[in-house]
Amino acid sequence: MAKQAKRPVKITETILRDAHQSLIATRMSTEEMLPVIEKMDKVGYHSVECWGGATFDASLRFLKEDPWDRLRKIRAGFKNTKLQMLFRGQNILGYRHYADDVVEYFVQKSIANGIDIIRIFDALNDMRNLESTVKATNKENGHAQIAICYTLGDAYTIDYYVKLAKDIESLGASSICIKDMAGLLVPYQATELVTALKKAVKIPINLHTHYTSGVASMTYMKAVEAGCDIIDTAMSPFALGTSQPATEVMVETFKGTPYDTGYDQKLLAEIADYFRPIKDKALEKGLLNPKVMGVDIKTLLYQVPGGMLSNLVSQLKEQKAEDKYYEVLEEVPRVRKDFGEPPLVTPSSQIVGTQAVLNVLTGERYKMVTKESRALLSGEYGRTAKPFNKEVQKKVIGDKKPITCRPADLLEPELKKIEAEIAEWKEQDEDVLSYALFPQVAMEYFKYRQAQKTGVDVTEGDSENKAYPV
């Protein structure tokens, strides 16, 4: 038997972003991250995902930290490792579409402050919503990785994914990520999907999944054997459950094979030792709900991603309706079908999830509707893979004519107006972007920041009590 050529698998470490977002609602502080960075920098990771997603909002809202300052500090610590962020296309890191000038400026500042790889996705896999981000990333000489949101449903065939991959390559992306946010990709389907994509495109393939349904490590193994170039993992204290497979386990799995990473297990053990007390502290504080640590095979039925699961739990807790958890889980796929079967990922996961909660708690479907549900059914988020349920659409938006163009084409440039609004609070260029994404939360943070310097409290209200989508 011919000896296989070496093809070491590359690893993107998620502990500084997705792992703690999925398990402890994005509450790891910069102070907790910095002491271990020097060790992490020696591992040889392909990249470390440390920014974007919900970290931006959580830093400002709950940790009273400047996310830009966090990025600069992390960048200063990682001398040899590429830094990666998650970027929601035209939604940037927020929950609505922003004008192209805001998207371009955000990309520019992210790269200027230390980001190398921007993983860009659209919740509906509508490529039109990614054009501006990819162009801006390439212009700044960053690495634009486009993520395909992986999901199940009638529309989502191998041909659908192959066509998307070809579109992604022609859009100018440097790599493709299969973003399996709910742990729905099972091992042999991974073989089939990765094999088809490797045949269709020349750019590298990255696989990102969550352990929620219990199959993720096996899925990685089959994907790597089929030609997958990069996998996302998390250091063991923040691995498994609704997070990623454990870094050390995958390193050991491929040891002595053509896919051997060559990483040092002793070094990884030291890094794991550092993060263990942080996890214990999160458990003591009640930030880590044991519910999200187990295997929930129902994920394959409900297709609910990790961050969404923990968010549903907290929404029901607030309403003192935790007993409705499984009822809501059963309502989620019904709402999703009505809404054109979108993949469930931010912000579509929040829109579908919150609507499912309302449908169950009010006892009547679509009696109460969020403004986001209305916007989605009006076409404001883009094109879904399947058409909307016409009756539900009519009930929710009435006779309003849905839009069919790229949603951002209808948006006027916003930057100048935002600049003017926060002129008196601005201490750095990046403040304009923080305010653009989260006006109320950023303003509270700016007031808090000023109070820290002057000793005069100008904050109003407590943002800890405001609703926060994970």
Short mmCIF file of C-alpha atoms in Angstrom, two decimals:
data_model
loop_
_atom_site.label_atom_id
_atom_site.label_comp_id
_atom_site.label_asym_id
_atom_site.label_seq_id
_atom_site.Cartn_x
_atom_site.Cartn_y
_atom_site.Cartn_z
CA MET A 1 0.00 0.00 0.00
CA ALA A 2 1.45 3.38 -1.06
CA LYS A 3 2.38 5.73 1.76
CA GLN A 4 0.07 8.74 1.93
CA ALA A 5 1.64 12.16 1.45
CA LYS A 6 1.70 14.39 4.54
CA ARG A 7 -1.16 16.84 4.71
CA PRO A 8 -1.20 18.30 8.24
CA VAL A 9 -4.63 19.60 9.21
CA LYS A 10 -4.65 23.25 10.26
CA ILE A 11 -6.51 24.35 13.38
CA THR A 12 -8.38 27.54 14.20
CA GLU A 13 -8.64 27.91 17.98
CA THR A 14 -12.00 29.32 19.15
CA ILE A 15 -11.58 29.64 22.93
CA LEU A 16 -11.27 33.44 22.83
CA ARG A 17 -14.52 33.87 20.83
CA ASP A 18 -16.97 31.15 19.89
CA ALA A 19 -16.22 28.73 22.74
CA HIS A 20 -17.06 31.21 25.51
CA GLN A 21 -19.86 32.75 23.43
CA SER A 22 -21.51 29.33 23.13
CA LEU A 23 -21.01 28.23 26.74
CA ILE A 24 -20.97 31.32 28.98
CA ALA A 25 -22.80 33.95 26.93
CA THR A 26 -19.57 35.70 25.84
CA ARG A 27 -18.54 36.76 29.36
CA MET A 28 -14.80 36.05 29.28
CA SER A 29 -13.03 39.34 29.90
CA THR A 30 -9.89 40.67 28.22
CA GLU A 31 -8.11 40.52 31.58
CA GLU A 32 -8.80 36.78 31.73
CA MET A 33 -7.46 36.27 28.19
CA LEU A 34 -4.19 38.19 28.20
CA PRO A 35 -1.99 36.13 30.60
CA VAL A 36 -2.19 32.97 28.43
CA ILE A 37 -1.64 34.56 25.01
CA GLU A 38 2.14 34.10 24.99
CA LYS A 39 1.67 30.33 25.43
CA MET A 40 -1.10 30.17 22.84
CA ASP A 41 1.15 31.98 20.39
CA LYS A 42 3.65 29.07 20.55
CA VAL A 43 1.18 26.35 19.54
CA GLY A 44 1.36 26.91 15.79
CA TYR A 45 -2.35 27.46 15.22
CA HIS A 46 -3.50 28.37 11.71
CA SER A 47 -5.39 31.20 13.43
CA VAL A 48 -7.02 32.20 16.71
CA GLU A 49 -10.59 33.42 16.52
CA CYS A 50 -10.73 36.16 19.13
CA TRP A 51 -13.16 38.86 17.97
CA GLY A 52 -16.47 39.52 16.25
CA GLY A 53 -19.68 37.55 16.71
CA ALA A 54 -21.30 38.58 19.99
CA THR A 55 -18.01 39.59 21.68
CA PHE A 56 -18.36 43.20 20.55
CA ASP A 57 -21.82 43.74 22.05
CA ALA A 58 -21.03 41.77 25.23
CA SER A 59 -17.79 43.72 25.85
CA LEU A 60 -19.60 47.04 25.80
CA ARG A 61 -22.85 45.92 27.43
CA PHE A 62 -21.81 43.55 30.20
CA LEU A 63 -18.06 43.81 30.70
CA LYS A 64 -17.81 47.59 30.30
CA GLU A 65 -14.81 47.10 28.02
CA ASP A 66 -13.89 48.70 24.73
CA PRO A 67 -13.85 45.88 22.14
CA TRP A 68 -11.31 47.78 20.02
CA ASP A 69 -8.99 48.02 22.99
CA ARG A 70 -9.38 44.25 23.51
CA LEU A 71 -8.38 43.61 19.90
CA ARG A 72 -5.30 45.84 20.15
CA LYS A 73 -4.16 44.12 23.37
CA ILE A 74 -4.66 40.63 21.90
CA ARG A 75 -2.83 41.68 18.74
CA ALA A 76 0.11 42.93 20.80
CA GLY A 77 0.36 39.50 22.48
CA PHE A 78 0.15 37.30 19.39
CA LYS A 79 3.42 37.83 17.54
CA ASN A 80 3.28 34.74 15.29
CA THR A 81 -0.39 33.80 14.99
CA LYS A 82 -3.06 35.11 12.64
CA LEU A 83 -6.09 36.64 14.33
CA GLN A 84 -9.56 35.92 13.03
CA MET A 85 -12.99 37.45 13.51
CA LEU A 86 -16.58 36.58 12.63
CA PHE A 87 -18.42 39.21 10.57
CA ARG A 88 -22.12 39.05 9.65
CA GLY A 89 -21.84 40.54 6.15
CA GLN A 90 -24.10 43.56 5.76
CA ASN A 91 -25.15 43.15 9.44
CA ILE A 92 -21.49 43.60 10.53
CA LEU A 93 -21.77 42.55 14.22
CA GLY A 94 -25.24 43.96 14.78
CA TYR A 95 -28.77 42.87 14.04
CA ARG A 96 -29.77 45.02 11.05
CA HIS A 97 -28.30 45.89 7.67
CA TYR A 98 -25.87 48.81 7.64
CA ALA A 99 -25.00 51.06 4.71
CA ASP A 100 -21.96 50.16 2.61
CA ASP A 101 -19.88 53.05 4.00
CA VAL A 102 -20.23 51.67 7.54
CA VAL A 103 -19.36 48.12 6.38
CA GLU A 104 -16.25 49.35 4.53
CA TYR A 105 -15.05 51.49 7.44
CA PHE A 106 -15.59 48.63 9.92
CA VAL A 107 -13.49 46.27 7.79
CA GLN A 108 -10.77 48.90 7.42
CA LYS A 109 -10.59 49.50 11.18
CA SER A 110 -10.76 45.78 12.07
CA ILE A 111 -7.73 45.06 9.88
CA ALA A 112 -5.89 48.21 11.04
CA ASN A 113 -6.35 47.11 14.67
CA GLY A 114 -4.98 43.62 14.08
CA ILE A 115 -7.39 41.24 12.34
CA ASP A 116 -5.89 39.06 9.58
CA ILE A 117 -8.78 36.78 8.58
CA ILE A 118 -12.39 37.92 8.36
CA ARG A 119 -14.91 35.09 8.26
CA ILE A 120 -17.94 36.58 6.57
CA PHE A 121 -21.39 35.04 6.49
CA ASP A 122 -24.95 35.94 5.74
CA ALA A 123 -27.71 34.31 7.76
CA LEU A 124 -29.68 33.55 4.58
CA ASN A 125 -26.66 32.57 2.42
CA ASP A 126 -27.62 35.52 0.21
CA MET A 127 -24.31 36.29 -1.52
CA ARG A 128 -25.46 39.83 -2.38
CA ASN A 129 -25.17 40.66 1.32
CA LEU A 130 -21.45 39.71 1.33
CA GLU A 131 -20.19 41.65 -1.69
CA SER A 132 -19.24 44.88 0.16
CA THR A 133 -17.38 43.06 2.96
CA VAL A 134 -15.34 40.87 0.60
CA LYS A 135 -14.41 43.86 -1.58
CA ALA A 136 -13.39 45.90 1.48
CA THR A 137 -11.36 43.01 2.98
CA ASN A 138 -9.47 42.42 -0.27
CA LYS A 139 -8.84 46.16 -0.61
CA GLU A 140 -7.21 46.19 2.86
CA ASN A 141 -5.15 43.07 1.98
CA GLY A 142 -7.02 40.99 4.54
CA HIS A 143 -8.02 37.35 4.05
CA ALA A 144 -11.73 37.14 3.17
CA GLN A 145 -13.16 33.79 4.17
CA ILE A 146 -16.80 33.31 3.19
CA ALA A 147 -18.83 30.95 5.32
CA ILE A 148 -21.67 28.85 3.96
CA CYS A 149 -24.29 28.45 6.68
CA TYR A 150 -24.90 24.70 6.69
CA THR A 151 -28.40 23.50 7.42
CA LEU A 152 -30.88 20.78 6.52
CA GLY A 153 -34.11 21.07 4.55
CA ASP A 154 -35.54 20.45 1.09
CA ALA A 155 -33.55 23.29 -0.52
CA TYR A 156 -30.19 22.30 0.93
CA THR A 157 -28.76 19.68 -1.44
CA ILE A 158 -25.11 18.96 -2.35
CA ASP A 159 -25.79 20.82 -5.63
CA TYR A 160 -26.99 23.87 -3.64
CA TYR A 161 -23.73 23.92 -1.64
CA VAL A 162 -21.53 23.33 -4.71
CA LYS A 163 -23.18 26.24 -6.52
CA LEU A 164 -22.66 28.46 -3.45
CA ALA A 165 -19.00 27.45 -3.25
CA LYS A 166 -18.43 28.36 -6.90
CA ASP A 167 -20.17 31.71 -6.36
CA ILE A 168 -17.96 32.32 -3.32
CA GLU A 169 -14.78 31.64 -5.28
CA SER A 170 -15.84 33.98 -8.08
CA LEU A 171 -16.75 36.67 -5.51
CA GLY A 172 -13.04 36.84 -4.63
CA ALA A 173 -12.90 34.96 -1.32
CA SER A 174 -9.54 33.46 -0.26
CA SER A 175 -11.12 30.44 1.47
CA ILE A 176 -14.49 28.84 2.24
CA CYS A 177 -15.86 27.83 5.62
CA ILE A 178 -18.65 25.30 6.06
CA LYS A 179 -20.32 26.91 9.08
CA ASP A 180 -22.30 24.20 10.85
CA MET A 181 -23.56 26.30 13.74
CA ALA A 182 -26.03 23.69 15.05
CA GLY A 183 -23.96 20.51 14.76
CA LEU A 184 -26.14 19.13 11.96
CA LEU A 185 -23.40 17.79 9.69
CA VAL A 186 -22.99 14.07 10.38
CA PRO A 187 -19.76 12.19 9.53
CA TYR A 188 -20.55 10.51 6.21
CA GLN A 189 -22.42 13.57 4.91
CA ALA A 190 -19.25 15.52 5.71
CA THR A 191 -17.27 13.14 3.48
CA GLU A 192 -19.76 13.68 0.67
CA LEU A 193 -19.93 17.46 1.07
CA VAL A 194 -16.18 18.10 1.43
CA THR A 195 -15.37 15.77 -1.50
CA ALA A 196 -17.87 17.65 -3.71
CA LEU A 197 -16.55 21.09 -2.67
CA LYS A 198 -12.88 20.12 -3.14
CA LYS A 199 -13.74 19.06 -6.70
CA ALA A 200 -15.67 22.27 -7.39
CA VAL A 201 -13.24 24.92 -6.07
CA LYS A 202 -9.50 25.51 -5.71
CA ILE A 203 -9.51 27.61 -2.51
CA PRO A 204 -9.02 26.00 0.96
CA ILE A 205 -11.97 24.53 2.87
CA ASN A 206 -12.45 25.15 6.60
CA LEU A 207 -15.03 23.26 8.67
CA HIS A 208 -16.66 24.82 11.72
CA THR A 209 -19.12 22.83 13.81
CA HIS A 210 -20.53 22.53 17.34
CA TYR A 211 -20.68 19.47 19.60
CA THR A 212 -24.37 19.97 20.39
CA SER A 213 -25.58 16.77 18.69
CA GLY A 214 -22.57 14.69 19.80
CA VAL A 215 -21.07 13.87 16.39
CA ALA A 216 -18.68 16.76 15.78
CA SER A 217 -15.32 15.00 16.42
CA MET A 218 -16.27 12.14 14.09
CA THR A 219 -17.46 14.67 11.51
CA TYR A 220 -14.07 16.42 11.66
CA MET A 221 -12.27 13.13 11.19
CA LYS A 222 -14.23 12.22 8.05
CA ALA A 223 -13.99 15.78 6.69
CA VAL A 224 -10.20 15.87 7.11
CA GLU A 225 -9.84 12.48 5.41
CA ALA A 226 -11.97 13.86 2.53
CA GLY A 227 -9.63 16.84 2.05
CA CYS A 228 -10.80 19.50 4.52
CA ASP A 229 -7.85 21.86 5.14
CA ILE A 230 -8.76 23.60 8.44
CA ILE A 231 -10.95 22.69 11.43
CA ASP A 232 -12.19 24.86 14.31
CA THR A 233 -11.58 23.51 17.82
CA ALA A 234 -11.67 24.81 21.42
CA MET A 235 -9.32 24.11 24.32
CA SER A 236 -10.87 21.34 26.45
CA PRO A 237 -12.15 23.42 29.42
CA PHE A 238 -14.43 25.31 27.00
CA ALA A 239 -15.03 22.48 24.51
CA LEU A 240 -17.97 20.13 23.87
CA GLY A 241 -21.63 20.83 24.64
CA THR A 242 -22.71 23.73 22.48
CA SER A 243 -19.05 24.63 21.81
CA GLN A 244 -16.51 22.96 19.47
CA PRO A 245 -14.66 19.63 19.77
CA ALA A 246 -11.58 19.78 22.03
CA THR A 247 -8.32 20.93 20.46
CA GLU A 248 -6.19 18.39 22.36
CA VAL A 249 -8.45 15.49 21.34
CA MET A 250 -8.27 16.35 17.63
CA VAL A 251 -4.48 16.85 17.86
CA GLU A 252 -4.14 13.38 19.45
CA THR A 253 -6.55 11.83 16.92
CA PHE A 254 -4.41 12.85 13.94
CA LYS A 255 -1.03 12.11 15.62
CA GLY A 256 1.10 9.75 13.55
CA THR A 257 -1.17 10.07 10.51
CA PRO A 258 -0.64 12.12 7.33
CA TYR A 259 -2.84 14.79 9.01
CA ASP A 260 -0.62 15.14 12.13
CA THR A 261 -0.68 18.77 13.35
CA GLY A 262 2.68 18.47 15.10
CA TYR A 263 1.32 20.46 18.09
CA ASP A 264 2.90 19.91 21.52
CA GLN A 265 0.43 18.25 23.92
CA LYS A 266 2.41 19.43 26.98
CA LEU A 267 2.00 23.04 25.87
CA LEU A 268 -1.71 22.46 25.18
CA ALA A 269 -2.08 20.92 28.68
CA GLU A 270 -0.58 24.06 30.24
CA ILE A 271 -3.02 26.24 28.28
CA ALA A 272 -5.93 24.01 29.38
CA ASP A 273 -4.77 24.31 33.03
CA TYR A 274 -4.94 28.08 32.67
CA PHE A 275 -8.55 28.11 31.41
CA ARG A 276 -9.94 25.52 33.87
CA PRO A 277 -10.38 27.93 36.84
CA ILE A 278 -12.08 30.44 34.50
CA LYS A 279 -14.62 27.76 33.64
CA ASP A 280 -15.07 26.86 37.33
CA LYS A 281 -15.71 30.52 38.16
CA ALA A 282 -18.31 30.72 35.37
CA LEU A 283 -20.04 27.63 36.82
CA GLU A 284 -20.11 29.18 40.32
CA LYS A 285 -21.58 32.41 38.92
CA GLY A 286 -24.31 30.45 37.11
CA LEU A 287 -23.05 31.62 33.71
CA LEU A 288 -22.57 28.05 32.51
CA ASN A 289 -25.89 26.24 32.35
CA PRO A 290 -25.27 22.46 32.61
CA LYS A 291 -28.09 21.99 30.06
CA VAL A 292 -25.82 23.21 27.26
CA MET A 293 -23.01 20.78 28.17
CA GLY A 294 -24.82 17.55 27.34
CA VAL A 295 -25.49 15.94 23.98
CA ASP A 296 -28.90 16.90 22.61
CA ILE A 297 -29.68 14.72 19.62
CA LYS A 298 -32.91 16.72 19.29
CA THR A 299 -30.68 19.35 17.69
CA LEU A 300 -30.93 17.27 14.54
CA LEU A 301 -34.72 17.60 14.70
CA TYR A 302 -34.99 21.25 15.76
CA GLN A 303 -31.78 22.54 14.14
CA VAL A 304 -31.16 24.98 16.98
CA PRO A 305 -27.55 26.27 17.28
CA GLY A 306 -25.72 26.47 20.61
CA GLY A 307 -25.93 30.22 21.21
CA MET A 308 -29.61 30.11 20.39
CA LEU A 309 -30.26 27.28 22.87
CA SER A 310 -28.72 29.21 25.75
CA ASN A 311 -30.60 32.33 24.66
CA LEU A 312 -33.95 30.50 24.59
CA VAL A 313 -33.27 29.19 28.10
CA SER A 314 -32.60 32.73 29.40
CA GLN A 315 -35.63 34.23 27.57
CA LEU A 316 -37.92 31.63 29.15
CA LYS A 317 -36.27 32.10 32.56
CA GLU A 318 -37.03 35.84 32.40
CA GLN A 319 -40.68 35.06 31.64
CA LYS A 320 -40.75 32.39 34.38
CA ALA A 321 -41.79 29.91 31.69
CA GLU A 322 -38.90 27.42 31.72
CA ASP A 323 -41.42 24.58 31.59
CA LYS A 324 -42.24 25.67 28.01
CA TYR A 325 -38.67 24.87 26.81
CA TYR A 326 -39.54 21.79 24.74
CA GLU A 327 -42.75 23.36 23.42
CA VAL A 328 -40.67 26.26 22.11
CA LEU A 329 -38.13 23.85 20.60
CA GLU A 330 -40.96 22.17 18.70
CA GLU A 331 -42.30 25.53 17.48
CA VAL A 332 -38.89 26.63 16.12
CA PRO A 333 -38.91 24.39 12.97
CA ARG A 334 -42.53 25.43 12.23
CA VAL A 335 -41.65 29.14 12.36
CA ARG A 336 -38.52 28.46 10.32
CA LYS A 337 -40.59 26.81 7.56
CA ASP A 338 -43.01 29.77 7.53
CA PHE A 339 -40.00 32.12 7.20
CA GLY A 340 -38.56 30.46 4.05
CA GLU A 341 -36.46 27.81 5.85
CA PRO A 342 -33.43 30.05 6.61
CA PRO A 343 -30.36 28.57 8.32
CA LEU A 344 -30.58 29.32 12.04
CA VAL A 345 -27.69 31.65 12.83
CA THR A 346 -27.50 35.26 14.08
CA PRO A 347 -29.69 37.18 13.37
CA SER A 348 -32.16 34.67 11.81
CA SER A 349 -31.81 32.40 14.86
CA GLN A 350 -32.86 35.26 17.18
CA ILE A 351 -35.74 36.23 14.88
CA VAL A 352 -37.08 32.68 14.57
CA GLY A 353 -36.37 31.85 18.23
CA THR A 354 -38.03 34.95 19.68
CA GLN A 355 -41.02 34.49 17.39
CA ALA A 356 -41.34 30.84 18.50
CA VAL A 357 -41.25 31.99 22.16
CA LEU A 358 -44.01 34.58 21.47
CA ASN A 359 -46.14 32.03 19.59
CA VAL A 360 -45.97 29.61 22.53
CA LEU A 361 -46.37 32.17 25.35
CA THR A 362 -49.33 34.02 23.76
CA GLY A 363 -51.03 30.74 22.85
CA GLU A 364 -51.73 31.98 19.32
CA ARG A 365 -49.30 31.87 16.40
CA TYR A 366 -48.26 35.33 15.14
CA LYS A 367 -50.67 37.14 17.45
CA MET A 368 -47.64 39.16 18.57
CA VAL A 369 -44.89 39.74 16.01
CA THR A 370 -41.46 41.31 16.48
CA LYS A 371 -40.31 44.09 14.17
CA GLU A 372 -37.49 41.79 13.04
CA SER A 373 -39.98 39.09 11.96
CA ARG A 374 -41.82 41.78 10.02
CA ALA A 375 -38.56 42.94 8.38
CA LEU A 376 -37.55 39.39 7.43
CA LEU A 377 -40.94 38.71 5.81
CA SER A 378 -40.67 42.07 4.00
CA GLY A 379 -37.41 40.97 2.33
CA GLU A 380 -35.29 43.43 4.32
CA TYR A 381 -32.73 40.74 5.22
CA GLY A 382 -32.47 39.34 1.69
CA ARG A 383 -33.52 36.21 -0.20
CA THR A 384 -34.35 32.94 1.57
CA ALA A 385 -33.70 29.53 -0.02
CA LYS A 386 -37.43 28.75 -0.09
CA PRO A 387 -40.43 31.13 -0.45
CA PHE A 388 -42.18 32.44 2.69
CA ASN A 389 -45.50 30.96 3.83
CA LYS A 390 -47.83 33.35 1.96
CA GLU A 391 -50.58 33.27 4.63
CA VAL A 392 -48.13 34.07 7.44
CA GLN A 393 -46.50 36.79 5.33
CA LYS A 394 -49.91 38.37 4.65
CA LYS A 395 -50.89 38.16 8.34
CA VAL A 396 -47.62 39.82 9.39
CA ILE A 397 -46.97 42.49 6.71
CA GLY A 398 -50.45 42.98 5.26
CA ASP A 399 -50.45 44.60 1.82
CA LYS A 400 -46.89 45.94 2.08
CA LYS A 401 -44.88 45.11 -1.07
CA PRO A 402 -41.79 43.03 -0.15
CA ILE A 403 -38.43 44.21 -1.52
CA THR A 404 -36.48 42.04 -3.99
CA CYS A 405 -33.22 43.98 -4.52
CA ARG A 406 -30.02 43.76 -2.42
CA PRO A 407 -31.35 45.32 0.81
CA ALA A 408 -28.31 47.62 1.26
CA ASP A 409 -29.05 49.26 -2.13
CA LEU A 410 -31.90 51.05 -0.36
CA LEU A 411 -29.68 52.44 2.40
CA GLU A 412 -28.21 55.95 2.30
CA PRO A 413 -24.61 56.44 3.55
CA GLU A 414 -24.71 56.72 7.37
CA LEU A 415 -21.20 57.55 8.60
CA LYS A 416 -21.31 61.37 8.49
CA LYS A 417 -24.58 61.49 10.41
CA ILE A 418 -23.23 59.10 13.06
CA GLU A 419 -19.98 61.10 13.36
CA ALA A 420 -22.00 64.23 14.08
CA GLU A 421 -24.20 62.50 16.68
CA ILE A 422 -21.32 61.35 18.86
CA ALA A 423 -18.82 64.15 18.28
CA GLU A 424 -18.69 65.14 21.98
CA TRP A 425 -18.11 61.57 23.17
CA LYS A 426 -15.58 60.49 20.55
CA GLU A 427 -12.12 59.58 21.91
CA GLN A 428 -10.98 57.42 18.97
CA ASP A 429 -12.15 56.90 15.36
CA GLU A 430 -13.47 53.46 16.27
CA ASP A 431 -16.04 54.95 18.69
CA VAL A 432 -18.06 55.97 15.63
CA LEU A 433 -18.38 52.31 14.66
CA SER A 434 -19.27 51.14 18.18
CA TYR A 435 -22.05 53.72 18.22
CA ALA A 436 -23.16 52.86 14.66
CA LEU A 437 -23.73 49.23 15.68
CA PHE A 438 -25.13 49.63 19.19
CA PRO A 439 -26.16 53.27 19.74
CA GLN A 440 -27.73 52.89 23.19
CA VAL A 441 -25.19 50.40 24.56
CA ALA A 442 -22.21 52.34 23.17
CA MET A 443 -23.51 55.62 24.61
CA GLU A 444 -23.87 54.00 28.03
CA TYR A 445 -20.31 52.73 27.70
CA PHE A 446 -18.99 56.17 26.65
CA LYS A 447 -20.66 57.71 29.72
CA TYR A 448 -19.23 54.97 31.93
CA ARG A 449 -15.77 55.54 30.39
CA GLN A 450 -16.00 59.25 31.11
CA ALA A 451 -17.16 58.61 34.67
CA GLN A 452 -14.12 56.35 35.23
CA LYS A 453 -11.87 59.23 34.19
CA THR A 454 -13.67 62.12 35.91
CA GLY A 455 -15.35 60.39 38.82
CA VAL A 456 -18.70 61.90 37.74
CA ASP A 457 -21.38 59.30 36.95
CA VAL A 458 -23.34 60.32 33.83
CA THR A 459 -24.86 56.87 33.11
CA GLU A 460 -28.58 56.30 33.10
CA GLY A 461 -30.18 52.97 33.94
CA ASP A 462 -28.53 49.57 34.10
CA SER A 463 -27.79 47.83 30.82
CA GLU A 464 -27.52 44.46 32.63
CA ASN A 465 -31.31 44.38 32.71
CA LYS A 466 -31.77 44.95 28.99
CA ALA A 467 -32.56 42.09 26.62
CA TYR A 468 -29.40 40.72 25.02
CA PRO A 469 -29.38 38.26 22.14
CA VAL A 470 -26.43 35.87 22.38
#
